[in-house]
Amino acid sequence: MSDEEEKCPPCPAGLPGWLATFGDLMSLLMCFFVLLLSFSEMDVLKFKQLAGSMREAFGVQNQVKVADIPKGTSIIAQEFSPGRPEPTPLNEVRQMTTDNDLQTLDIRTQEGESEVSEEEKSETQEELRELLEQIEEQAEAQAKTDAVSFAAALQSEIGQGSVEVETDGKKIIIRVKDKGSFSSGSAELKFAYIPVMAKIRDVLLTVHGKVAIEGHTDNIPVSGGQYESNWGLSTARALSVAHELFADPRIDQSRFNVVGYSDTKPLAPNDTSLNRSTNRRVEIIVQKGADPEALEKIKAGDAEVFGPLTPQEVF
């Protein structure tokens, strides 16, 4: 090297200046992703489906007793089952294998999802029972509150004895008596009773639940009229009340069920004229809470939690 060539200037001491900016950027990115992870929520059902798919693709976890020789590990969990597992969002579902000849793979459904174990079904059903008990208690309390609203709106009619309002568990029963509502052997609602139906309709607009309109008669056969039997008369009277309620387009008709019971459900024995008058009635029944049949199935444990009867159908 000749003396005339310029020598390279010495490098400054310390780290280059761009490294501080790069370090700050990496720290900010790490904090950003840590915050994203902390704000995230895990979908338990999707996690189970993903775990089932991975377990089907790469193998299953075996429950091995401590006294037995460890038989191997899965690709997902890189430790033997008797070892201390790391904390996970869900409890691991393991299989007890005491005989090497037994099948260790889960039975899969047609959709590819793993079958729910009996223990999980039992736990889920128990949770559903507790939830349904809470719903029933809330429904009964709401039924009493709504019954007060009906009683306040029909105060004058209740005082005259033409309407009754009562509760039966989760049911609100508005009983329209024969007095002044229908003529003998007729299913045409009297004009004076139309304002009463309007009051009931106004409260029904603010009350939730399924509504059943039931017609009832006494045991005296119908003769000389347009109805061949008390079945036709009771059904026609219930339908007449329903048509009057449906006069307001705001009423959701899908909530209603109209039926006639003839003299099959009397309130009193049909042995006196007073009792027969009591039995001639139309009842508007508001059902609060879940479907009673579905509740009984869940309580008895007869319903498959993930089978034909799903929690969405129950509620």
PDB file of C-alpha atoms in Angstrom:
ATOM      1  CA  MET A   1       0.000   0.000   0.000  1.00  0.00           C
ATOM      2  CA  SER A   2       1.368   3.332  -0.982  1.00  0.00           C
ATOM      3  CA  ASP A   3       1.614   6.220   1.391  1.00  0.00           C
ATOM      4  CA  GLU A   4      -0.454   8.312  -0.958  1.00  0.00           C
ATOM      5  CA  GLU A   5      -3.577   6.182  -0.528  1.00  0.00           C
ATOM      6  CA  GLU A   6      -6.042   7.574   1.947  1.00  0.00           C
ATOM      7  CA  LYS A   7      -6.519   5.543   5.094  1.00  0.00           C
ATOM      8  CA  CYS A   8     -10.054   4.454   6.192  1.00  0.00           C
ATOM      9  CA  PRO A   9     -11.278   6.730   8.965  1.00  0.00           C
ATOM     10  CA  PRO A  10     -11.707   4.931  12.269  1.00  0.00           C
ATOM     11  CA  CYS A  11     -15.230   3.804  13.177  1.00  0.00           C
ATOM     12  CA  PRO A  12     -16.950   5.712  15.968  1.00  0.00           C
ATOM     13  CA  ALA A  13     -17.105   3.956  19.320  1.00  0.00           C
ATOM     14  CA  GLY A  14     -20.378   2.402  20.494  1.00  0.00           C
ATOM     15  CA  LEU A  15     -23.325   0.832  18.689  1.00  0.00           C
ATOM     16  CA  PRO A  16     -24.648   2.342  15.459  1.00  0.00           C
ATOM     17  CA  GLY A  17     -27.424   4.934  15.798  1.00  0.00           C
ATOM     18  CA  TRP A  18     -30.037   2.974  13.868  1.00  0.00           C
ATOM     19  CA  LEU A  19     -29.951   0.143  16.425  1.00  0.00           C
ATOM     20  CA  ALA A  20     -31.795   2.220  19.051  1.00  0.00           C
ATOM     21  CA  THR A  21     -34.659   2.893  16.644  1.00  0.00           C
ATOM     22  CA  PHE A  22     -34.763  -0.772  15.644  1.00  0.00           C
ATOM     23  CA  GLY A  23     -34.884  -1.891  19.292  1.00  0.00           C
ATOM     24  CA  ASP A  24     -37.739   0.499  20.079  1.00  0.00           C
ATOM     25  CA  LEU A  25     -39.688  -0.790  17.076  1.00  0.00           C
ATOM     26  CA  MET A  26     -39.259  -4.427  18.106  1.00  0.00           C
ATOM     27  CA  SER A  27     -40.338  -3.622  21.694  1.00  0.00           C
ATOM     28  CA  LEU A  28     -43.468  -1.854  20.453  1.00  0.00           C
ATOM     29  CA  LEU A  29     -44.351  -4.755  18.154  1.00  0.00           C
ATOM     30  CA  MET A  30     -43.934  -7.253  20.994  1.00  0.00           C
ATOM     31  CA  CYS A  31     -46.155  -5.165  23.310  1.00  0.00           C
ATOM     32  CA  PHE A  32     -48.731  -4.857  20.546  1.00  0.00           C
ATOM     33  CA  PHE A  33     -49.039  -8.620  20.020  1.00  0.00           C
ATOM     34  CA  VAL A  34     -49.017  -9.302  23.770  1.00  0.00           C
ATOM     35  CA  LEU A  35     -51.957  -6.902  24.150  1.00  0.00           C
ATOM     36  CA  LEU A  36     -53.774  -8.613  21.262  1.00  0.00           C
ATOM     37  CA  LEU A  37     -53.339 -11.960  22.979  1.00  0.00           C
ATOM     38  CA  SER A  38     -54.525 -10.607  26.339  1.00  0.00           C
ATOM     39  CA  PHE A  39     -57.663  -9.081  24.756  1.00  0.00           C
ATOM     40  CA  SER A  40     -58.563 -12.220  22.834  1.00  0.00           C
ATOM     41  CA  GLU A  41     -61.373 -14.550  23.926  1.00  0.00           C
ATOM     42  CA  MET A  42     -61.376 -18.289  23.357  1.00  0.00           C
ATOM     43  CA  ASP A  43     -64.371 -20.035  21.810  1.00  0.00           C
ATOM     44  CA  VAL A  44     -64.634 -23.239  23.834  1.00  0.00           C
ATOM     45  CA  LEU A  45     -66.725 -25.108  21.262  1.00  0.00           C
ATOM     46  CA  LYS A  46     -64.372 -24.255  18.386  1.00  0.00           C
ATOM     47  CA  PHE A  47     -61.391 -25.185  20.554  1.00  0.00           C
ATOM     48  CA  LYS A  48     -62.913 -28.613  21.204  1.00  0.00           C
ATOM     49  CA  GLN A  49     -63.622 -29.122  17.509  1.00  0.00           C
ATOM     50  CA  LEU A  50     -60.061 -28.094  16.608  1.00  0.00           C
ATOM     51  CA  ALA A  51     -58.594 -30.339  19.295  1.00  0.00           C
ATOM     52  CA  GLY A  52     -60.711 -33.245  18.054  1.00  0.00           C
ATOM     53  CA  SER A  53     -59.577 -32.719  14.465  1.00  0.00           C
ATOM     54  CA  MET A  54     -55.918 -32.508  15.484  1.00  0.00           C
ATOM     55  CA  ARG A  55     -56.266 -35.566  17.705  1.00  0.00           C
ATOM     56  CA  GLU A  56     -57.825 -37.498  14.838  1.00  0.00           C
ATOM     57  CA  ALA A  57     -55.031 -36.482  12.464  1.00  0.00           C
ATOM     58  CA  PHE A  58     -52.014 -37.008  14.736  1.00  0.00           C
ATOM     59  CA  GLY A  59     -53.171 -39.588  17.285  1.00  0.00           C
ATOM     60  CA  VAL A  60     -54.782 -39.673  20.741  1.00  0.00           C
ATOM     61  CA  GLN A  61     -53.597 -39.197  24.283  1.00  0.00           C
ATOM     62  CA  ASN A  62     -53.540 -42.324  26.410  1.00  0.00           C
ATOM     63  CA  GLN A  63     -54.225 -42.385  30.131  1.00  0.00           C
ATOM     64  CA  VAL A  64     -51.304 -44.387  31.522  1.00  0.00           C
ATOM     65  CA  LYS A  65     -51.071 -45.328  35.174  1.00  0.00           C
ATOM     66  CA  VAL A  66     -47.963 -44.295  37.091  1.00  0.00           C
ATOM     67  CA  ALA A  67     -47.037 -47.928  37.757  1.00  0.00           C
ATOM     68  CA  ASP A  68     -47.155 -48.808  34.055  1.00  0.00           C
ATOM     69  CA  ILE A  69     -44.362 -48.291  31.588  1.00  0.00           C
ATOM     70  CA  PRO A  70     -44.952 -45.128  29.515  1.00  0.00           C
ATOM     71  CA  LYS A  71     -46.079 -46.191  26.069  1.00  0.00           C
ATOM     72  CA  GLY A  72     -45.171 -43.074  24.107  1.00  0.00           C
ATOM     73  CA  THR A  73     -46.210 -39.530  23.439  1.00  0.00           C
ATOM     74  CA  SER A  74     -48.462 -37.800  20.955  1.00  0.00           C
ATOM     75  CA  ILE A  75     -47.232 -35.229  18.464  1.00  0.00           C
ATOM     76  CA  ILE A  76     -49.225 -32.474  20.201  1.00  0.00           C
ATOM     77  CA  ALA A  77     -48.285 -33.159  23.842  1.00  0.00           C
ATOM     78  CA  GLN A  78     -44.530 -33.760  23.991  1.00  0.00           C
ATOM     79  CA  GLU A  79     -44.593 -35.438  27.404  1.00  0.00           C
ATOM     80  CA  PHE A  80     -45.886 -38.631  28.892  1.00  0.00           C
ATOM     81  CA  SER A  81     -49.406 -38.617  30.336  1.00  0.00           C
ATOM     82  CA  PRO A  82     -48.238 -39.382  33.926  1.00  0.00           C
ATOM     83  CA  GLY A  83     -46.094 -36.234  33.787  1.00  0.00           C
ATOM     84  CA  ARG A  84     -47.296 -32.931  35.146  1.00  0.00           C
ATOM     85  CA  PRO A  85     -49.234 -31.190  32.340  1.00  0.00           C
ATOM     86  CA  GLU A  86     -48.965 -27.524  31.591  1.00  0.00           C
ATOM     87  CA  PRO A  87     -52.046 -25.358  32.356  1.00  0.00           C
ATOM     88  CA  THR A  88     -54.509 -25.407  29.455  1.00  0.00           C
ATOM     89  CA  PRO A  89     -57.764 -23.501  28.789  1.00  0.00           C
ATOM     90  CA  LEU A  90     -59.752 -26.760  28.910  1.00  0.00           C
ATOM     91  CA  ASN A  91     -59.489 -29.994  30.858  1.00  0.00           C
ATOM     92  CA  GLU A  92     -57.794 -32.653  28.763  1.00  0.00           C
ATOM     93  CA  VAL A  93     -60.012 -35.571  27.763  1.00  0.00           C
ATOM     94  CA  ARG A  94     -57.936 -38.716  28.267  1.00  0.00           C
ATOM     95  CA  GLN A  95     -58.634 -42.400  27.684  1.00  0.00           C
ATOM     96  CA  MET A  96     -57.991 -45.147  30.223  1.00  0.00           C
ATOM     97  CA  THR A  97     -55.980 -47.942  28.561  1.00  0.00           C
ATOM     98  CA  THR A  98     -55.297 -51.022  30.664  1.00  0.00           C
ATOM     99  CA  ASP A  99     -55.291 -53.466  27.758  1.00  0.00           C
ATOM    100  CA  ASN A 100     -53.128 -52.801  24.738  1.00  0.00           C
ATOM    101  CA  ASP A 101     -55.537 -54.742  22.516  1.00  0.00           C
ATOM    102  CA  LEU A 102     -58.407 -52.343  23.150  1.00  0.00           C
ATOM    103  CA  GLN A 103     -59.268 -49.688  20.607  1.00  0.00           C
ATOM    104  CA  THR A 104     -57.948 -46.303  21.633  1.00  0.00           C
ATOM    105  CA  LEU A 105     -59.385 -44.138  18.875  1.00  0.00           C
ATOM    106  CA  ASP A 106     -62.499 -42.044  19.471  1.00  0.00           C
ATOM    107  CA  ILE A 107     -65.653 -43.016  17.625  1.00  0.00           C
ATOM    108  CA  ARG A 108     -66.393 -40.300  15.111  1.00  0.00           C
ATOM    109  CA  THR A 109     -69.745 -39.109  13.889  1.00  0.00           C
ATOM    110  CA  GLN A 110     -70.618 -38.683  10.241  1.00  0.00           C
ATOM    111  CA  GLU A 111     -69.763 -34.998  10.423  1.00  0.00           C
ATOM    112  CA  GLY A 112     -66.283 -35.827  11.696  1.00  0.00           C
ATOM    113  CA  GLU A 113     -66.789 -34.501  15.217  1.00  0.00           C
ATOM    114  CA  SER A 114     -65.863 -36.615  18.240  1.00  0.00           C
ATOM    115  CA  GLU A 115     -68.571 -38.162  20.357  1.00  0.00           C
ATOM    116  CA  VAL A 116     -69.198 -36.428  23.677  1.00  0.00           C
ATOM    117  CA  SER A 117     -68.247 -38.614  26.630  1.00  0.00           C
ATOM    118  CA  GLU A 118     -70.811 -39.711  29.188  1.00  0.00           C
ATOM    119  CA  GLU A 119     -69.089 -37.633  31.871  1.00  0.00           C
ATOM    120  CA  GLU A 120     -69.294 -34.489  29.727  1.00  0.00           C
ATOM    121  CA  LYS A 121     -72.953 -35.211  28.950  1.00  0.00           C
ATOM    122  CA  SER A 122     -73.706 -35.609  32.655  1.00  0.00           C
ATOM    123  CA  GLU A 123     -71.920 -32.365  33.545  1.00  0.00           C
ATOM    124  CA  THR A 124     -73.630 -30.455  30.734  1.00  0.00           C
ATOM    125  CA  GLN A 125     -77.047 -31.811  31.669  1.00  0.00           C
ATOM    126  CA  GLU A 126     -76.458 -30.824  35.301  1.00  0.00           C
ATOM    127  CA  GLU A 127     -75.554 -27.287  34.205  1.00  0.00           C
ATOM    128  CA  LEU A 128     -78.686 -27.174  32.061  1.00  0.00           C
ATOM    129  CA  ARG A 129     -80.834 -28.324  34.965  1.00  0.00           C
ATOM    130  CA  GLU A 130     -79.454 -25.574  37.195  1.00  0.00           C
ATOM    131  CA  LEU A 131     -79.960 -22.995  34.468  1.00  0.00           C
ATOM    132  CA  LEU A 132     -83.516 -24.191  33.840  1.00  0.00           C
ATOM    133  CA  GLU A 133     -84.325 -23.962  37.543  1.00  0.00           C
ATOM    134  CA  GLN A 134     -83.207 -20.338  37.526  1.00  0.00           C
ATOM    135  CA  ILE A 135     -85.281 -19.666  34.411  1.00  0.00           C
ATOM    136  CA  GLU A 136     -88.337 -21.248  36.025  1.00  0.00           C
ATOM    137  CA  GLU A 137     -87.972 -19.099  39.130  1.00  0.00           C
ATOM    138  CA  GLN A 138     -87.615 -15.957  37.023  1.00  0.00           C
ATOM    139  CA  ALA A 139     -90.575 -16.999  34.867  1.00  0.00           C
ATOM    140  CA  GLU A 140     -92.817 -17.494  37.908  1.00  0.00           C
ATOM    141  CA  ALA A 141     -91.836 -14.090  39.283  1.00  0.00           C
ATOM    142  CA  GLN A 142     -92.461 -12.467  35.880  1.00  0.00           C
ATOM    143  CA  ALA A 143     -95.839 -14.224  35.616  1.00  0.00           C
ATOM    144  CA  LYS A 144     -96.966 -12.685  38.909  1.00  0.00           C
ATOM    145  CA  THR A 145     -95.817  -9.245  37.747  1.00  0.00           C
ATOM    146  CA  ASP A 146     -97.653  -9.540  34.412  1.00  0.00           C
ATOM    147  CA  ALA A 147    -100.761 -10.860  36.155  1.00  0.00           C
ATOM    148  CA  VAL A 148    -100.858  -7.657  38.182  1.00  0.00           C
ATOM    149  CA  SER A 149    -100.828  -5.702  34.906  1.00  0.00           C
ATOM    150  CA  PHE A 150    -103.805  -7.685  33.593  1.00  0.00           C
ATOM    151  CA  ALA A 151    -105.671  -7.273  36.877  1.00  0.00           C
ATOM    152  CA  ALA A 152    -105.097  -3.509  36.855  1.00  0.00           C
ATOM    153  CA  ALA A 153    -106.373  -3.196  33.277  1.00  0.00           C
ATOM    154  CA  LEU A 154    -109.450  -5.367  33.981  1.00  0.00           C
ATOM    155  CA  GLN A 155    -110.222  -4.026  37.441  1.00  0.00           C
ATOM    156  CA  SER A 156    -113.822  -3.035  36.672  1.00  0.00           C
ATOM    157  CA  GLU A 157    -114.616  -6.325  34.890  1.00  0.00           C
ATOM    158  CA  ILE A 158    -113.118  -8.317  37.755  1.00  0.00           C
ATOM    159  CA  GLY A 159    -115.288  -6.355  40.190  1.00  0.00           C
ATOM    160  CA  GLN A 160    -118.376  -7.208  38.124  1.00  0.00           C
ATOM    161  CA  GLY A 161    -117.483 -10.901  38.132  1.00  0.00           C
ATOM    162  CA  SER A 162    -117.277 -11.263  34.359  1.00  0.00           C
ATOM    163  CA  VAL A 163    -113.498 -11.802  34.212  1.00  0.00           C
ATOM    164  CA  GLU A 164    -111.022 -13.571  36.468  1.00  0.00           C
ATOM    165  CA  VAL A 165    -107.212 -13.277  36.494  1.00  0.00           C
ATOM    166  CA  GLU A 166    -105.047 -15.791  38.313  1.00  0.00           C
ATOM    167  CA  THR A 167    -101.591 -17.389  38.132  1.00  0.00           C
ATOM    168  CA  ASP A 168    -100.646 -21.055  38.130  1.00  0.00           C
ATOM    169  CA  GLY A 169     -96.866 -21.327  38.379  1.00  0.00           C
ATOM    170  CA  LYS A 170     -95.563 -19.863  35.136  1.00  0.00           C
ATOM    171  CA  LYS A 171     -99.049 -19.477  33.659  1.00  0.00           C
ATOM    172  CA  ILE A 172    -101.256 -16.391  33.631  1.00  0.00           C
ATOM    173  CA  ILE A 173    -104.936 -17.324  33.202  1.00  0.00           C
ATOM    174  CA  ILE A 174    -107.436 -14.682  32.057  1.00  0.00           C
ATOM    175  CA  ARG A 175    -110.819 -16.363  32.367  1.00  0.00           C
ATOM    176  CA  VAL A 176    -113.653 -14.806  30.344  1.00  0.00           C
ATOM    177  CA  LYS A 177    -116.853 -16.075  31.905  1.00  0.00           C
ATOM    178  CA  ASP A 178    -120.083 -16.890  30.125  1.00  0.00           C
ATOM    179  CA  LYS A 179    -121.776 -13.973  31.875  1.00  0.00           C
ATOM    180  CA  GLY A 180    -122.407 -11.309  29.248  1.00  0.00           C
ATOM    181  CA  SER A 181    -119.856 -12.593  26.714  1.00  0.00           C
ATOM    182  CA  PHE A 182    -121.851 -15.008  24.511  1.00  0.00           C
ATOM    183  CA  SER A 183    -125.503 -15.749  23.974  1.00  0.00           C
ATOM    184  CA  SER A 184    -126.747 -19.271  24.678  1.00  0.00           C
ATOM    185  CA  GLY A 185    -125.632 -21.633  21.918  1.00  0.00           C
ATOM    186  CA  SER A 186    -123.885 -18.805  20.035  1.00  0.00           C
ATOM    187  CA  ALA A 187    -120.198 -18.198  19.323  1.00  0.00           C
ATOM    188  CA  GLU A 188    -120.580 -14.532  18.401  1.00  0.00           C
ATOM    189  CA  LEU A 189    -118.922 -12.250  20.918  1.00  0.00           C
ATOM    190  CA  LYS A 190    -121.329  -9.617  22.223  1.00  0.00           C
ATOM    191  CA  PHE A 191    -120.661  -6.007  21.282  1.00  0.00           C
ATOM    192  CA  ALA A 192    -120.411  -4.943  24.930  1.00  0.00           C
ATOM    193  CA  TYR A 193    -117.482  -7.326  25.402  1.00  0.00           C
ATOM    194  CA  ILE A 194    -115.343  -5.900  22.606  1.00  0.00           C
ATOM    195  CA  PRO A 195    -113.794  -3.191  24.865  1.00  0.00           C
ATOM    196  CA  VAL A 196    -112.830  -5.939  27.315  1.00  0.00           C
ATOM    197  CA  MET A 197    -110.952  -7.760  24.544  1.00  0.00           C
ATOM    198  CA  ALA A 198    -109.243  -4.471  23.653  1.00  0.00           C
ATOM    199  CA  LYS A 199    -107.939  -4.125  27.213  1.00  0.00           C
ATOM    200  CA  ILE A 200    -106.608  -7.670  27.180  1.00  0.00           C
ATOM    201  CA  ARG A 201    -105.015  -7.098  23.786  1.00  0.00           C
ATOM    202  CA  ASP A 202    -103.237  -3.936  24.968  1.00  0.00           C
ATOM    203  CA  VAL A 203    -101.603  -5.835  27.829  1.00  0.00           C
ATOM    204  CA  LEU A 204    -100.723  -8.808  25.588  1.00  0.00           C
ATOM    205  CA  LEU A 205     -98.716  -6.448  23.389  1.00  0.00           C
ATOM    206  CA  THR A 206     -96.356  -5.792  26.304  1.00  0.00           C
ATOM    207  CA  VAL A 207     -96.238  -9.350  27.700  1.00  0.00           C
ATOM    208  CA  HIS A 208     -93.988 -12.055  26.286  1.00  0.00           C
ATOM    209  CA  GLY A 209     -94.741 -15.766  26.088  1.00  0.00           C
ATOM    210  CA  LYS A 210     -96.878 -18.297  24.246  1.00  0.00           C
ATOM    211  CA  VAL A 211    -100.631 -17.688  24.373  1.00  0.00           C
ATOM    212  CA  ALA A 212    -103.321 -20.374  24.299  1.00  0.00           C
ATOM    213  CA  ILE A 213    -106.998 -19.479  23.790  1.00  0.00           C
ATOM    214  CA  GLU A 214    -109.167 -22.310  25.114  1.00  0.00           C
ATOM    215  CA  GLY A 215    -112.937 -22.651  24.767  1.00  0.00           C
ATOM    216  CA  HIS A 216    -114.992 -24.636  27.315  1.00  0.00           C
ATOM    217  CA  THR A 217    -118.683 -25.553  27.617  1.00  0.00           C
ATOM    218  CA  ASP A 218    -120.913 -27.451  30.037  1.00  0.00           C
ATOM    219  CA  ASN A 219    -122.183 -31.021  29.484  1.00  0.00           C
ATOM    220  CA  ILE A 220    -125.594 -30.092  28.078  1.00  0.00           C
ATOM    221  CA  PRO A 221    -125.659 -31.186  24.408  1.00  0.00           C
ATOM    222  CA  VAL A 222    -126.165 -28.507  21.774  1.00  0.00           C
ATOM    223  CA  SER A 223    -129.417 -28.879  19.881  1.00  0.00           C
ATOM    224  CA  GLY A 224    -131.224 -26.877  17.217  1.00  0.00           C
ATOM    225  CA  GLY A 225    -128.257 -24.615  16.408  1.00  0.00           C
ATOM    226  CA  GLN A 226    -125.536 -24.343  13.808  1.00  0.00           C
ATOM    227  CA  TYR A 227    -123.136 -26.482  15.869  1.00  0.00           C
ATOM    228  CA  GLU A 228    -123.477 -30.242  15.972  1.00  0.00           C
ATOM    229  CA  SER A 229    -121.778 -30.653  19.349  1.00  0.00           C
ATOM    230  CA  ASN A 230    -120.146 -28.791  22.203  1.00  0.00           C
ATOM    231  CA  TRP A 231    -116.790 -29.394  20.520  1.00  0.00           C
ATOM    232  CA  GLY A 232    -117.731 -27.154  17.641  1.00  0.00           C
ATOM    233  CA  LEU A 233    -119.251 -24.536  19.949  1.00  0.00           C
ATOM    234  CA  SER A 234    -116.218 -24.381  22.290  1.00  0.00           C
ATOM    235  CA  THR A 235    -113.790 -24.135  19.367  1.00  0.00           C
ATOM    236  CA  ALA A 236    -115.889 -21.448  17.648  1.00  0.00           C
ATOM    237  CA  ARG A 237    -116.011 -19.341  20.820  1.00  0.00           C
ATOM    238  CA  ALA A 238    -112.250 -19.570  21.277  1.00  0.00           C
ATOM    239  CA  LEU A 239    -111.786 -18.614  17.634  1.00  0.00           C
ATOM    240  CA  SER A 240    -114.154 -15.657  18.031  1.00  0.00           C
ATOM    241  CA  VAL A 241    -112.041 -14.315  20.906  1.00  0.00           C
ATOM    242  CA  ALA A 242    -108.865 -14.886  18.862  1.00  0.00           C
ATOM    243  CA  HIS A 243    -110.259 -12.960  15.880  1.00  0.00           C
ATOM    244  CA  GLU A 244    -111.078 -10.030  18.143  1.00  0.00           C
ATOM    245  CA  LEU A 245    -107.529 -10.026  19.535  1.00  0.00           C
ATOM    246  CA  PHE A 246    -106.065 -10.328  16.033  1.00  0.00           C
ATOM    247  CA  ALA A 247    -107.901  -7.181  14.948  1.00  0.00           C
ATOM    248  CA  ASP A 248    -104.792  -5.250  15.932  1.00  0.00           C
ATOM    249  CA  PRO A 249    -102.051  -5.913  13.324  1.00  0.00           C
ATOM    250  CA  ARG A 250     -99.373  -5.493  16.008  1.00  0.00           C
ATOM    251  CA  ILE A 251    -100.364  -8.844  17.526  1.00  0.00           C
ATOM    252  CA  ASP A 252     -97.946 -11.642  16.594  1.00  0.00           C
ATOM    253  CA  GLN A 253    -100.303 -14.473  15.654  1.00  0.00           C
ATOM    254  CA  SER A 254     -97.487 -17.048  15.678  1.00  0.00           C
ATOM    255  CA  ARG A 255     -97.554 -16.889  19.495  1.00  0.00           C
ATOM    256  CA  PHE A 256    -101.164 -18.085  19.668  1.00  0.00           C
ATOM    257  CA  ASN A 257    -102.786 -21.501  19.810  1.00  0.00           C
ATOM    258  CA  VAL A 258    -106.602 -21.769  19.558  1.00  0.00           C
ATOM    259  CA  VAL A 259    -108.362 -24.914  20.785  1.00  0.00           C
ATOM    260  CA  GLY A 260    -111.765 -26.087  22.063  1.00  0.00           C
ATOM    261  CA  TYR A 261    -112.171 -28.602  24.906  1.00  0.00           C
ATOM    262  CA  SER A 262    -115.973 -28.965  25.010  1.00  0.00           C
ATOM    263  CA  ASP A 263    -116.908 -30.176  28.539  1.00  0.00           C
ATOM    264  CA  THR A 264    -113.753 -32.245  29.145  1.00  0.00           C
ATOM    265  CA  LYS A 265    -112.091 -29.763  31.537  1.00  0.00           C
ATOM    266  CA  PRO A 266    -114.779 -28.456  33.905  1.00  0.00           C
ATOM    267  CA  LEU A 267    -113.931 -26.188  36.828  1.00  0.00           C
ATOM    268  CA  ALA A 268    -116.859 -27.571  38.848  1.00  0.00           C
ATOM    269  CA  PRO A 269    -119.179 -30.573  38.578  1.00  0.00           C
ATOM    270  CA  ASN A 270    -121.966 -30.060  36.020  1.00  0.00           C
ATOM    271  CA  ASP A 271    -124.678 -30.831  38.559  1.00  0.00           C
ATOM    272  CA  THR A 272    -126.197 -27.372  39.097  1.00  0.00           C
ATOM    273  CA  SER A 273    -127.003 -24.434  36.857  1.00  0.00           C
ATOM    274  CA  LEU A 274    -124.462 -22.259  38.705  1.00  0.00           C
ATOM    275  CA  ASN A 275    -121.671 -24.788  38.182  1.00  0.00           C
ATOM    276  CA  ARG A 276    -122.572 -25.204  34.520  1.00  0.00           C
ATOM    277  CA  SER A 277    -122.404 -21.432  34.100  1.00  0.00           C
ATOM    278  CA  THR A 278    -118.947 -21.493  35.697  1.00  0.00           C
ATOM    279  CA  ASN A 279    -117.776 -24.141  33.246  1.00  0.00           C
ATOM    280  CA  ARG A 280    -118.916 -22.141  30.214  1.00  0.00           C
ATOM    281  CA  ARG A 281    -115.892 -19.936  29.646  1.00  0.00           C
ATOM    282  CA  VAL A 282    -113.023 -18.934  27.387  1.00  0.00           C
ATOM    283  CA  GLU A 283    -109.553 -18.896  28.927  1.00  0.00           C
ATOM    284  CA  ILE A 284    -106.601 -16.885  27.620  1.00  0.00           C
ATOM    285  CA  ILE A 285    -103.493 -18.566  29.033  1.00  0.00           C
ATOM    286  CA  VAL A 286    -100.069 -16.923  28.784  1.00  0.00           C
ATOM    287  CA  GLN A 287     -97.214 -19.404  29.242  1.00  0.00           C
ATOM    288  CA  LYS A 288     -93.999 -17.874  30.574  1.00  0.00           C
ATOM    289  CA  GLY A 289     -90.549 -19.436  30.408  1.00  0.00           C
ATOM    290  CA  ALA A 290     -89.431 -22.492  28.434  1.00  0.00           C
ATOM    291  CA  ASP A 291     -91.627 -25.226  27.025  1.00  0.00           C
ATOM    292  CA  PRO A 292     -92.879 -27.481  29.893  1.00  0.00           C
ATOM    293  CA  GLU A 293     -92.286 -30.729  27.962  1.00  0.00           C
ATOM    294  CA  ALA A 294     -88.709 -29.738  27.159  1.00  0.00           C
ATOM    295  CA  LEU A 295     -88.105 -28.840  30.812  1.00  0.00           C
ATOM    296  CA  GLU A 296     -89.324 -32.241  31.974  1.00  0.00           C
ATOM    297  CA  LYS A 297     -87.052 -34.018  29.478  1.00  0.00           C
ATOM    298  CA  ILE A 298     -84.011 -32.109  30.672  1.00  0.00           C
ATOM    299  CA  LYS A 299     -84.858 -32.663  34.349  1.00  0.00           C
ATOM    300  CA  ALA A 300     -85.354 -36.394  33.785  1.00  0.00           C
ATOM    301  CA  GLY A 301     -82.152 -36.659  31.760  1.00  0.00           C
ATOM    302  CA  ASP A 302     -84.006 -38.185  28.807  1.00  0.00           C
ATOM    303  CA  ALA A 303     -82.968 -35.488  26.353  1.00  0.00           C
ATOM    304  CA  GLU A 304     -79.717 -35.759  24.444  1.00  0.00           C
ATOM    305  CA  VAL A 305     -77.853 -32.517  25.116  1.00  0.00           C
ATOM    306  CA  PHE A 306     -76.112 -32.589  21.747  1.00  0.00           C
ATOM    307  CA  GLY A 307     -78.703 -34.773  20.037  1.00  0.00           C
ATOM    308  CA  PRO A 308     -82.135 -33.936  18.546  1.00  0.00           C
ATOM    309  CA  LEU A 309     -82.944 -31.622  21.474  1.00  0.00           C
ATOM    310  CA  THR A 310     -80.431 -28.777  21.582  1.00  0.00           C
ATOM    311  CA  PRO A 311     -80.191 -26.018  24.219  1.00  0.00           C
ATOM    312  CA  GLN A 312     -81.425 -23.525  21.607  1.00  0.00           C
ATOM    313  CA  GLU A 313     -84.616 -25.568  21.145  1.00  0.00           C
ATOM    314  CA  VAL A 314     -85.103 -25.838  24.885  1.00  0.00           C
ATOM    315  CA  PHE A 315     -84.862 -22.124  25.431  1.00  0.00           C
TER     316      PHE A 315
END
